[in-house]
mmCIF file of C-alpha atoms and ligand atoms in Angstrom:
data_model
loop_
_atom_site.group_PDB
_atom_site.id
_atom_site.type_symbol
_atom_site.label_atom_id
_atom_site.label_comp_id
_atom_site.label_asym_id
_atom_site.label_seq_id
_atom_site.Cartn_x
_atom_site.Cartn_y
_atom_site.Cartn_z
ATOM 1 C CA MET A 1 -16.747 -38.289 -47.635
ATOM 2 C CA THR A 2 -18.839 -40.304 -50.358
ATOM 3 C CA LYS A 3 -18.780 -39.899 -53.653
ATOM 4 C CA GLN A 4 -22.556 -38.432 -55.223
ATOM 5 C CA ILE A 5 -24.519 -40.138 -57.393
ATOM 6 C CA MET A 6 -27.963 -39.121 -58.950
ATOM 7 C CA VAL A 7 -31.075 -40.939 -58.428
ATOM 8 C CA GLY A 8 -33.168 -38.994 -60.777
ATOM 9 C CA SER A 9 -33.280 -35.532 -59.221
ATOM 10 C CA VAL A 10 -32.090 -36.509 -55.605
ATOM 11 C CA PRO A 11 -28.381 -36.537 -54.589
ATOM 12 C CA VAL A 12 -27.125 -39.445 -52.862
ATOM 13 C CA GLY A 13 -23.957 -38.761 -51.094
ATOM 14 C CA GLY A 14 -21.155 -36.596 -51.737
ATOM 15 C CA GLY A 15 -22.291 -34.437 -48.255
ATOM 16 C CA ALA A 16 -26.316 -34.583 -49.814
ATOM 17 C CA PRO A 17 -28.642 -34.922 -47.018
ATOM 18 C CA VAL A 18 -29.660 -38.440 -46.216
ATOM 19 C CA SER A 19 -32.567 -39.390 -48.205
ATOM 20 C CA ILE A 20 -35.205 -41.820 -47.103
ATOM 21 C CA GLN A 21 -36.513 -44.381 -49.669
ATOM 22 C CA SER A 22 -39.511 -47.044 -49.268
ATOM 23 C CA MET A 23 -40.490 -49.963 -51.329
ATOM 24 C CA THR A 24 -43.690 -50.662 -52.959
ATOM 25 C CA ASN A 25 -45.628 -53.972 -52.029
ATOM 26 C CA THR A 26 -48.197 -53.533 -54.607
ATOM 27 C CA ARG A 27 -47.841 -55.672 -57.478
ATOM 28 C CA THR A 28 -45.910 -53.283 -59.473
ATOM 29 C CA ASP A 29 -47.742 -54.622 -63.214
ATOM 30 C CA ASP A 30 -50.901 -52.958 -61.212
ATOM 31 C CA VAL A 31 -49.988 -49.479 -62.099
ATOM 32 C CA SER A 32 -52.585 -47.586 -60.722
ATOM 33 C CA ALA A 33 -52.298 -49.417 -57.268
ATOM 34 C CA THR A 34 -48.927 -48.898 -57.386
ATOM 35 C CA LEU A 35 -48.819 -45.043 -58.322
ATOM 36 C CA SER A 36 -51.169 -44.586 -55.367
ATOM 37 C CA GLN A 37 -49.283 -46.030 -52.985
ATOM 38 C CA ILE A 38 -46.086 -43.931 -54.296
ATOM 39 C CA ARG A 39 -48.251 -41.090 -53.710
ATOM 40 C CA THR A 40 -49.196 -41.863 -50.133
ATOM 41 C CA LEU A 41 -45.449 -42.878 -49.404
ATOM 42 C CA ALA A 42 -44.088 -39.344 -50.931
ATOM 43 C CA ALA A 43 -46.611 -37.792 -49.059
ATOM 44 C CA ALA A 44 -44.975 -39.028 -45.869
ATOM 45 C CA GLY A 45 -42.193 -38.215 -46.595
ATOM 46 C CA CYS A 46 -40.825 -40.617 -48.605
ATOM 47 C CA GLN A 47 -38.091 -39.233 -51.220
ATOM 48 C CA ILE A 48 -36.644 -42.601 -53.666
ATOM 49 C CA ILE A 49 -39.004 -45.069 -54.230
ATOM 50 C CA ARG A 50 -38.362 -49.059 -55.333
ATOM 51 C CA VAL A 51 -40.202 -51.360 -57.065
ATOM 52 C CA ALA A 52 -39.839 -55.191 -57.730
ATOM 53 C CA VAL A 53 -39.120 -56.412 -61.195
ATOM 54 C CA PRO A 54 -39.967 -59.774 -60.999
ATOM 55 C CA ASP A 55 -41.278 -60.488 -64.542
ATOM 56 C CA MET A 56 -41.395 -58.719 -68.059
ATOM 57 C CA ALA A 57 -45.087 -57.214 -67.160
ATOM 58 C CA ALA A 58 -43.149 -55.458 -64.059
ATOM 59 C CA ALA A 59 -40.494 -54.046 -66.004
ATOM 60 C CA ARG A 60 -42.857 -52.903 -69.157
ATOM 61 C CA ALA A 61 -45.110 -51.013 -66.191
ATOM 62 C CA VAL A 62 -42.155 -49.445 -65.391
ATOM 63 C CA GLY A 63 -42.461 -46.800 -67.921
ATOM 64 C CA LYS A 64 -45.924 -46.087 -67.072
ATOM 65 C CA ILE A 65 -45.254 -45.610 -63.572
ATOM 66 C CA LYS A 66 -42.231 -43.078 -64.142
ATOM 67 C CA GLU A 67 -44.417 -40.856 -66.280
ATOM 68 C CA GLU A 68 -46.771 -40.005 -63.094
ATOM 69 C CA SER A 69 -44.286 -41.020 -60.590
ATOM 70 C CA PRO A 70 -43.625 -37.882 -58.030
ATOM 71 C CA LEU A 71 -40.509 -39.893 -56.947
ATOM 72 C CA PRO A 72 -37.573 -41.457 -58.925
ATOM 73 C CA VAL A 73 -37.891 -45.141 -59.289
ATOM 74 C CA VAL A 74 -35.648 -47.731 -58.437
ATOM 75 C CA VAL A 75 -36.024 -50.918 -60.223
ATOM 76 C CA ASP A 76 -35.218 -54.056 -57.956
ATOM 77 C CA ILE A 77 -33.952 -56.878 -59.990
ATOM 78 C CA HIS A 78 -32.687 -60.514 -58.873
ATOM 79 C CA PHE A 79 -30.679 -62.542 -61.812
ATOM 80 C CA ASP A 80 -32.595 -61.182 -65.012
ATOM 81 C CA TYR A 81 -30.589 -59.002 -66.957
ATOM 82 C CA LYS A 82 -33.239 -58.543 -69.489
ATOM 83 C CA LEU A 83 -35.261 -57.626 -67.053
ATOM 84 C CA ALA A 84 -32.680 -54.925 -65.950
ATOM 85 C CA LEU A 85 -32.352 -53.926 -69.962
ATOM 86 C CA GLU A 86 -36.120 -53.188 -70.398
ATOM 87 C CA SER A 87 -36.598 -51.266 -66.942
ATOM 88 C CA ILE A 88 -33.742 -49.255 -67.742
ATOM 89 C CA ALA A 89 -35.088 -48.365 -71.296
ATOM 90 C CA ALA A 90 -38.669 -47.753 -69.236
ATOM 91 C CA GLY A 91 -36.968 -44.981 -67.601
ATOM 92 C CA ALA A 92 -35.792 -46.327 -64.280
ATOM 93 C CA ASP A 93 -33.640 -43.880 -62.485
ATOM 94 C CA LYS A 94 -31.721 -46.805 -60.376
ATOM 95 C CA VAL A 95 -31.059 -50.361 -60.608
ATOM 96 C CA ARG A 96 -30.575 -52.480 -57.870
ATOM 97 C CA ILE A 97 -28.481 -55.776 -58.925
ATOM 98 C CA ASN A 98 -25.836 -57.880 -57.956
ATOM 99 C CA PRO A 99 -24.118 -58.280 -60.974
ATOM 100 C CA GLY A 100 -22.633 -61.605 -60.206
ATOM 101 C CA ASN A 101 -25.941 -63.345 -60.080
ATOM 102 C CA ILE A 102 -26.295 -62.068 -63.574
ATOM 103 C CA GLY A 103 -24.599 -65.031 -65.356
ATOM 104 C CA SER A 104 -21.854 -64.063 -68.034
ATOM 105 C CA GLU A 105 -19.691 -60.860 -68.459
ATOM 106 C CA ASP A 106 -21.249 -59.800 -71.986
ATOM 107 C CA ARG A 107 -24.742 -59.243 -69.688
ATOM 108 C CA VAL A 108 -23.123 -57.549 -66.770
ATOM 109 C CA LYS A 109 -21.355 -55.116 -69.688
ATOM 110 C CA ALA A 110 -24.673 -54.827 -71.540
ATOM 111 C CA VAL A 111 -26.204 -53.594 -68.090
ATOM 112 C CA ALA A 112 -23.395 -51.493 -67.265
ATOM 113 C CA ASP A 113 -23.334 -49.564 -71.052
ATOM 114 C CA ALA A 114 -27.085 -49.520 -71.156
ATOM 115 C CA CYS A 115 -26.793 -47.670 -67.352
ATOM 116 C CA ARG A 116 -24.031 -45.492 -68.246
ATOM 117 C CA GLN A 117 -25.543 -44.041 -71.584
ATOM 118 C CA ARG A 118 -28.623 -43.196 -69.321
ATOM 119 C CA GLY A 119 -26.581 -41.930 -66.399
ATOM 120 C CA VAL A 120 -28.400 -44.586 -64.422
ATOM 121 C CA PRO A 121 -26.784 -45.822 -61.308
ATOM 122 C CA ILE A 122 -26.537 -49.158 -59.694
ATOM 123 C CA ARG A 123 -26.613 -50.305 -56.262
ATOM 124 C CA VAL A 124 -24.865 -53.330 -55.527
ATOM 125 C CA GLY A 125 -27.139 -55.019 -52.756
ATOM 126 C CA VAL A 126 -25.366 -57.462 -50.623
ATOM 127 C CA ASN A 127 -27.680 -59.276 -48.391
ATOM 128 C CA GLY A 128 -26.201 -61.503 -45.675
ATOM 129 C CA GLY A 129 -28.234 -64.282 -45.946
ATOM 130 C CA SER A 130 -27.749 -64.998 -50.028
ATOM 131 C CA LEU A 131 -23.782 -64.706 -49.750
ATOM 132 C CA GLU A 132 -22.008 -66.140 -52.658
ATOM 133 C CA LYS A 133 -21.001 -70.082 -51.721
ATOM 134 C CA GLU A 134 -17.471 -69.247 -52.079
ATOM 135 C CA LEU A 135 -17.188 -67.037 -49.473
ATOM 136 C CA LEU A 136 -19.285 -68.901 -47.075
ATOM 137 C CA ALA A 137 -16.419 -71.410 -47.672
ATOM 138 C CA LYS A 138 -13.768 -68.947 -47.224
ATOM 139 C CA TYR A 139 -14.403 -67.334 -43.912
ATOM 140 C CA GLY A 140 -16.940 -70.197 -42.545
ATOM 141 C CA ARG A 141 -19.751 -68.214 -41.799
ATOM 142 C CA VAL A 142 -21.778 -65.037 -42.354
ATOM 143 C CA CYS A 143 -19.376 -61.944 -41.423
ATOM 144 C CA PRO A 144 -18.756 -58.608 -42.087
ATOM 145 C CA GLU A 145 -15.611 -59.032 -44.029
ATOM 146 C CA ALA A 146 -17.338 -61.517 -46.122
ATOM 147 C CA MET A 147 -20.287 -59.389 -47.356
ATOM 148 C CA VAL A 148 -17.740 -56.533 -48.241
ATOM 149 C CA GLU A 149 -15.669 -58.881 -49.819
ATOM 150 C CA SER A 150 -18.728 -59.796 -51.881
ATOM 151 C CA ALA A 151 -19.475 -56.370 -52.281
ATOM 152 C CA PHE A 152 -16.301 -55.318 -53.797
ATOM 153 C CA GLY A 153 -16.468 -58.791 -56.150
ATOM 154 C CA HIS A 154 -19.843 -57.018 -57.779
ATOM 155 C CA ILE A 155 -17.998 -53.568 -58.078
ATOM 156 C CA ARG A 156 -15.303 -55.212 -59.749
ATOM 157 C CA LEU A 157 -17.473 -56.228 -62.356
ATOM 158 C CA LEU A 158 -18.718 -52.992 -62.772
ATOM 159 C CA ASN A 159 -15.552 -51.229 -63.117
ATOM 160 C CA LYS A 160 -14.021 -53.854 -65.839
ATOM 161 C CA PHE A 161 -17.020 -52.523 -67.686
ATOM 162 C CA ASP A 162 -15.785 -48.865 -67.021
ATOM 163 C CA PHE A 163 -18.866 -48.453 -64.695
ATOM 164 C CA ASP A 164 -18.265 -46.513 -61.763
ATOM 165 C CA ASN A 165 -22.090 -45.172 -60.648
ATOM 166 C CA ILE A 166 -22.271 -46.988 -57.977
ATOM 167 C CA CYS A 167 -24.012 -47.170 -54.471
ATOM 168 C CA VAL A 168 -23.879 -50.027 -52.046
ATOM 169 C CA SER A 169 -25.875 -51.560 -49.333
ATOM 170 C CA LEU A 170 -24.307 -54.265 -46.607
ATOM 171 C CA LYS A 171 -27.424 -55.629 -45.165
ATOM 172 C CA SER A 172 -28.008 -58.600 -42.571
ATOM 173 C CA SER A 173 -31.190 -59.249 -40.319
ATOM 174 C CA SER A 174 -28.411 -59.123 -37.166
ATOM 175 C CA VAL A 175 -28.186 -55.083 -36.268
ATOM 176 C CA PRO A 176 -24.038 -55.556 -35.039
ATOM 177 C CA MET A 177 -23.454 -57.485 -38.323
ATOM 178 C CA THR A 178 -24.778 -54.871 -40.472
ATOM 179 C CA MET A 179 -22.988 -51.679 -38.543
ATOM 180 C CA ARG A 180 -19.577 -53.924 -38.781
ATOM 181 C CA ALA A 181 -19.855 -54.523 -42.375
ATOM 182 C CA TYR A 182 -20.773 -50.834 -43.207
ATOM 183 C CA GLN A 183 -18.257 -49.579 -41.134
ATOM 184 C CA LEU A 184 -15.812 -51.905 -42.802
ATOM 185 C CA MET A 185 -16.856 -50.894 -46.137
ATOM 186 C CA ARG A 186 -16.799 -47.320 -45.549
ATOM 187 C CA LYS A 187 -12.915 -47.262 -44.351
ATOM 188 C CA GLN A 188 -12.369 -49.204 -47.670
ATOM 189 C CA SER A 189 -14.108 -47.455 -50.353
ATOM 190 C CA ASP A 190 -15.859 -43.997 -51.012
ATOM 191 C CA TYR A 191 -18.955 -45.230 -52.480
ATOM 192 C CA PRO A 192 -22.486 -43.839 -51.398
ATOM 193 C CA LEU A 193 -23.635 -46.200 -48.687
ATOM 194 C CA HIS A 194 -27.509 -47.072 -48.621
ATOM 195 C CA ILE A 195 -28.233 -48.426 -45.371
ATOM 196 C CA GLY A 196 -30.701 -50.629 -43.551
ATOM 197 C CA VAL A 197 -31.289 -53.546 -41.411
ATOM 198 C CA THR A 198 -33.008 -56.135 -43.333
ATOM 199 C CA GLU A 199 -35.508 -58.741 -42.388
ATOM 200 C CA ALA A 200 -35.903 -56.349 -39.398
ATOM 201 C CA GLY A 201 -39.116 -57.554 -38.543
ATOM 202 C CA THR A 202 -42.532 -55.785 -37.113
ATOM 203 C CA VAL A 203 -43.363 -52.054 -36.522
ATOM 204 C CA ARG A 204 -42.326 -52.671 -32.922
ATOM 205 C CA MET A 205 -39.081 -54.378 -33.312
ATOM 206 C CA GLY A 206 -38.058 -53.133 -36.951
ATOM 207 C CA THR A 207 -38.010 -50.245 -35.782
ATOM 208 C CA LEU A 208 -36.101 -50.766 -32.760
ATOM 209 C CA LYS A 209 -33.694 -52.508 -34.796
ATOM 210 C CA SER A 210 -33.574 -50.482 -37.568
ATOM 211 C CA ALA A 211 -33.090 -47.582 -35.093
ATOM 212 C CA VAL A 212 -30.027 -48.927 -33.154
ATOM 213 C CA GLY A 213 -28.730 -50.040 -36.843
ATOM 214 C CA ILE A 214 -29.263 -47.388 -39.044
ATOM 215 C CA GLY A 215 -29.277 -44.218 -36.205
ATOM 216 C CA GLY A 216 -25.895 -45.934 -34.951
ATOM 217 C CA LEU A 217 -23.952 -45.953 -38.031
ATOM 218 C CA LEU A 218 -25.809 -42.102 -38.669
ATOM 219 C CA ALA A 219 -24.245 -41.418 -35.812
ATOM 220 C CA LEU A 220 -20.986 -42.617 -37.188
ATOM 221 C CA GLY A 221 -21.429 -40.273 -39.973
ATOM 222 C CA ILE A 222 -21.739 -43.591 -42.125
ATOM 223 C CA GLY A 223 -24.795 -43.391 -44.706
ATOM 224 C CA ASP A 224 -26.281 -41.290 -47.767
ATOM 225 C CA THR A 225 -29.271 -42.964 -47.939
ATOM 226 C CA MET A 226 -31.790 -45.338 -45.969
ATOM 227 C CA ARG A 227 -34.598 -47.685 -45.590
ATOM 228 C CA VAL A 228 -36.488 -48.946 -42.991
ATOM 229 C CA SER A 229 -37.468 -52.465 -43.506
ATOM 230 C CA LEU A 230 -41.050 -53.595 -41.768
ATOM 231 C CA SER A 231 -43.051 -55.947 -42.049
ATOM 232 C CA ALA A 232 -45.584 -53.512 -42.309
ATOM 233 C CA ASP A 233 -47.594 -50.901 -44.431
ATOM 234 C CA PRO A 234 -44.398 -49.072 -46.151
ATOM 235 C CA VAL A 235 -45.612 -45.525 -44.946
ATOM 236 C CA GLU A 236 -44.531 -47.207 -41.683
ATOM 237 C CA GLU A 237 -41.343 -47.348 -42.975
ATOM 238 C CA VAL A 238 -41.341 -43.795 -44.048
ATOM 239 C CA TYR A 239 -42.464 -42.638 -40.337
ATOM 240 C CA ALA A 240 -39.210 -44.348 -38.606
ATOM 241 C CA ALA A 241 -37.160 -43.234 -41.278
ATOM 242 C CA ARG A 242 -38.097 -39.688 -40.199
ATOM 243 C CA GLU A 243 -38.052 -40.778 -36.632
ATOM 244 C CA ILE A 244 -34.584 -41.836 -36.562
ATOM 245 C CA LEU A 245 -33.299 -38.910 -38.635
ATOM 246 C CA LYS A 246 -34.737 -36.745 -36.033
ATOM 247 C CA ALA A 247 -33.548 -38.883 -33.455
ATOM 248 C CA ALA A 248 -30.045 -38.678 -34.708
ATOM 249 C CA GLY A 249 -29.967 -35.452 -34.831
ATOM 250 C CA ILE A 250 -29.412 -35.377 -38.917
ATOM 251 C CA ARG A 251 -33.013 -34.078 -39.816
ATOM 252 C CA LYS A 252 -34.560 -30.798 -38.309
ATOM 253 C CA GLU A 253 -37.806 -30.433 -39.965
ATOM 254 C CA GLY A 254 -40.773 -31.676 -38.603
ATOM 255 C CA ALA A 255 -41.940 -31.767 -35.201
ATOM 256 C CA GLU A 256 -40.445 -33.468 -32.160
ATOM 257 C CA LEU A 257 -42.774 -34.775 -29.590
ATOM 258 C CA VAL A 258 -41.169 -35.001 -25.976
ATOM 259 C CA SER A 259 -43.404 -36.822 -23.438
ATOM 260 C CA CYS A 260 -43.308 -37.755 -19.796
ATOM 261 C CA PRO A 261 -42.699 -41.226 -18.785
ATOM 262 C CA THR A 262 -45.976 -40.666 -16.019
ATOM 263 C CA CYS A 263 -45.314 -41.155 -12.536
ATOM 264 C CA GLY A 264 -47.862 -41.423 -9.295
ATOM 265 C CA ARG A 265 -48.628 -37.810 -9.795
ATOM 266 C CA THR A 266 -50.347 -38.287 -13.151
ATOM 267 C CA ARG A 267 -54.046 -37.815 -13.058
ATOM 268 C CA ILE A 268 -54.578 -38.191 -17.122
ATOM 269 C CA ASP A 269 -54.620 -40.936 -19.598
ATOM 270 C CA LEU A 270 -50.996 -39.600 -20.885
ATOM 271 C CA ILE A 271 -50.429 -42.444 -23.326
ATOM 272 C CA SER A 272 -53.342 -41.696 -25.197
ATOM 273 C CA LEU A 273 -52.931 -37.875 -25.123
ATOM 274 C CA ALA A 274 -49.593 -38.599 -26.037
ATOM 275 C CA GLY A 275 -50.750 -40.856 -29.089
ATOM 276 C CA GLN A 276 -53.166 -38.625 -30.093
ATOM 277 C CA VAL A 277 -50.850 -35.423 -30.276
ATOM 278 C CA GLU A 278 -47.989 -37.929 -32.118
ATOM 279 C CA GLU A 279 -50.571 -38.543 -34.591
ATOM 280 C CA ARG A 280 -51.340 -35.406 -35.773
ATOM 281 C CA LEU A 281 -47.684 -33.862 -35.119
ATOM 282 C CA LYS A 282 -47.202 -36.061 -38.762
ATOM 283 C CA GLN A 283 -48.511 -33.254 -40.658
ATOM 284 C CA VAL A 284 -46.629 -30.769 -39.173
ATOM 285 C CA ASP A 285 -43.374 -30.039 -40.770
ATOM 286 C CA LYS A 286 -42.386 -26.896 -38.480
ATOM 287 C CA PRO A 287 -38.971 -27.918 -36.816
ATOM 288 C CA ILE A 288 -40.896 -27.323 -33.141
ATOM 289 C CA THR A 289 -40.457 -29.415 -30.476
ATOM 290 C CA VAL A 290 -43.831 -30.133 -28.734
ATOM 291 C CA ALA A 291 -44.282 -31.484 -25.392
ATOM 292 C CA VAL A 292 -47.168 -33.720 -23.745
ATOM 293 C CA MET A 293 -46.822 -33.755 -19.763
ATOM 294 C CA GLY A 294 -48.704 -35.860 -17.500
ATOM 295 C CA CYS A 295 -49.192 -32.918 -14.226
ATOM 296 C CA VAL A 296 -49.691 -28.994 -13.687
ATOM 297 C CA VAL A 297 -47.530 -28.973 -11.281
ATOM 298 C CA ASN A 298 -44.166 -29.748 -12.789
ATOM 299 C CA GLY A 299 -44.907 -30.373 -16.467
ATOM 300 C CA PRO A 300 -44.726 -26.891 -17.926
ATOM 301 C CA GLY A 301 -41.170 -26.618 -15.956
ATOM 302 C CA GLU A 302 -40.064 -29.924 -16.962
ATOM 303 C CA ALA A 303 -40.713 -29.156 -20.525
ATOM 304 C CA SER A 304 -39.405 -25.742 -20.885
ATOM 305 C CA ALA A 305 -36.959 -26.151 -23.356
ATOM 306 C CA ALA A 306 -40.352 -26.982 -25.718
ATOM 307 C CA ASP A 307 -41.553 -24.511 -28.093
ATOM 308 C CA CYS A 308 -45.143 -25.744 -26.789
ATOM 309 C CA GLY A 309 -46.866 -28.169 -24.833
ATOM 310 C CA ILE A 310 -50.071 -29.150 -22.818
ATOM 311 C CA ALA A 311 -49.843 -30.722 -19.020
ATOM 312 C CA GLY A 312 -52.621 -32.551 -17.840
ATOM 313 C CA GLY A 313 -54.726 -32.185 -14.534
ATOM 314 C CA VAL A 314 -58.167 -33.286 -13.059
ATOM 315 C CA GLY A 315 -60.801 -32.535 -15.682
ATOM 316 C CA GLU A 316 -58.366 -29.646 -17.122
ATOM 317 C CA GLY A 317 -54.884 -29.149 -18.375
ATOM 318 C CA LEU A 318 -52.342 -25.987 -19.060
ATOM 319 C CA LEU A 319 -51.345 -25.196 -22.526
ATOM 320 C CA PHE A 320 -47.853 -23.757 -22.006
ATOM 321 C CA ARG A 321 -45.314 -21.918 -24.806
ATOM 322 C CA LYS A 322 -41.787 -22.149 -23.570
ATOM 323 C CA GLY A 323 -42.583 -23.106 -20.242
ATOM 324 C CA GLN A 324 -44.817 -20.048 -19.679
ATOM 325 C CA ILE A 325 -48.297 -20.778 -18.821
ATOM 326 C CA ILE A 326 -50.688 -19.608 -21.643
ATOM 327 C CA LYS A 327 -53.978 -20.659 -20.178
ATOM 328 C CA LYS A 328 -56.003 -23.456 -18.777
ATOM 329 C CA VAL A 329 -58.163 -25.759 -20.674
ATOM 330 C CA PRO A 330 -60.837 -28.006 -20.306
ATOM 331 C CA GLN A 331 -58.804 -31.721 -20.832
ATOM 332 C CA ASP A 332 -61.250 -32.685 -23.638
ATOM 333 C CA GLN A 333 -59.972 -29.132 -25.742
ATOM 334 C CA LEU A 334 -56.213 -29.764 -24.816
ATOM 335 C CA VAL A 335 -55.103 -31.327 -28.212
ATOM 336 C CA ASP A 336 -57.500 -28.614 -30.572
ATOM 337 C CA GLU A 337 -55.944 -25.765 -28.552
ATOM 338 C CA LEU A 338 -52.424 -27.232 -28.356
ATOM 339 C CA PHE A 339 -52.855 -27.674 -32.444
ATOM 340 C CA ALA A 340 -54.308 -23.911 -32.620
ATOM 341 C CA LEU A 341 -51.300 -22.695 -30.896
ATOM 342 C CA ILE A 342 -48.941 -24.636 -33.381
ATOM 343 C CA ASP A 343 -50.443 -23.346 -36.528
ATOM 344 C CA THR A 344 -49.825 -19.385 -35.067
ATOM 345 C CA LEU A 345 -45.721 -20.630 -34.226
HETATM 346 S S1 LIG B 1 -44.478 -34.189 -15.777
HETATM 347 FE FE1 LIG B 1 -45.848 -34.638 -13.722
HETATM 348 S S2 LIG B 1 -46.875 -36.543 -14.242
HETATM 349 FE FE2 LIG B 1 -45.015 -36.246 -15.763
HETATM 350 S S3 LIG B 1 -43.324 -37.527 -14.822
HETATM 351 FE FE3 LIG B 1 -42.905 -34.863 -14.423
HETATM 352 S S4 LIG B 1 -43.602 -35.532 -12.395
HETATM 353 FE FE4 LIG B 1 -44.630 -36.860 -13.392
#
C-alpha cells in the first residue's frame, strides 16, 4: 500500500478511495471566474482542484479562492519558488513543483520548510516532454527509466531537507510509456501516485487514451488520485474520470448506462435515445445500472442484469425492471417514464 497524504481534507493514498482531480482553465487572478468554474467542477464530481500560478497576481489570488472554494486547491508552479512561497502563505493545500527546477538548494529548503510548517504536500510532477538534459543524454531518449530517475532526483532534494510529504506523477503523452513508468515507480517506492496521461487530446481520443492508461493502471492496483487531461471544458475531464473509475470497477456510486449495439431489428433511433439517457444520468448518483435497448423482443431479456431500462419498438417501447416488463409507453415518453422509475429506486 502507498503512504497517505492529505490534500486539504481529502486523503490520497494509503487505501483511500481514488480521488478525481481537474484543473481550472480560467485566469487564476480572475477570482470570480475561477471560483465559478471550481463550483461547476465540484458539482460534477471533482474532489481536488488545481490552479495554474504563473505570476504573483495569481499567487495572491489563491487566498481569495481558498476562502470560498468547496475543494482543496493545488497550485501548479514552474520554476519560481517565490510563487510557491506566496501561494503556500495564501493557504494552498498542495503544491505541484519540481524542486530540481527551482534553482539553488536554499530555495528548495525554503519551499520544503514552508510546506512542512503548514502540512502541505508537494507533488513531484515528471513530464516525459520536459526531462532533464542529463537524463536524456544518459538514456538517449525519453523512457520510463529516465522518468523514474527524474522523479527520484526531485524526491532526494526534498528528502535532503527532511521533507517526505510527497506524491508523484510520471506523465507522458504515450500510454505505454506512462503505464510502464508508473509500474516501475510503484515497485521502487510507496509514495502515493497521481496518475494520468498528459496532452491526451480532445474529448474522444483523450478519453480513450486516459481510459486505457489510467484504467489499465487502476486495474493493476496502481494509482491514488487521477486527472484526465483533455483539450476541452474541464467538466468533461471530470465526467471521463468518473466513467473510468466506474469501468475499472473502482467506484460503485453513480448510475451506469448499458445500451445495445443495435442490429437489424432496431426500429428506433437508439443512438440518440442512449445519448439522452446518458446525459440525464449524470445527475443520478444511485449505484444502479440502466439499460437502453433497441428492440422489445430481445431487449428486456438481454438487459435482465440491469436494474431498469427501456426497450424501443415501433412508435412505442417498454419500460422494464430487472428484465420484467412494467408497461408499454409511447416512444416520446420513454425517457421521462424511465427517469420517473429511477426516482422510485
Ligand atoms: S436488444 Fe434487440 S436491437 Fe439491440 S442488439 Fe439485441 S436484438 Fe438487436
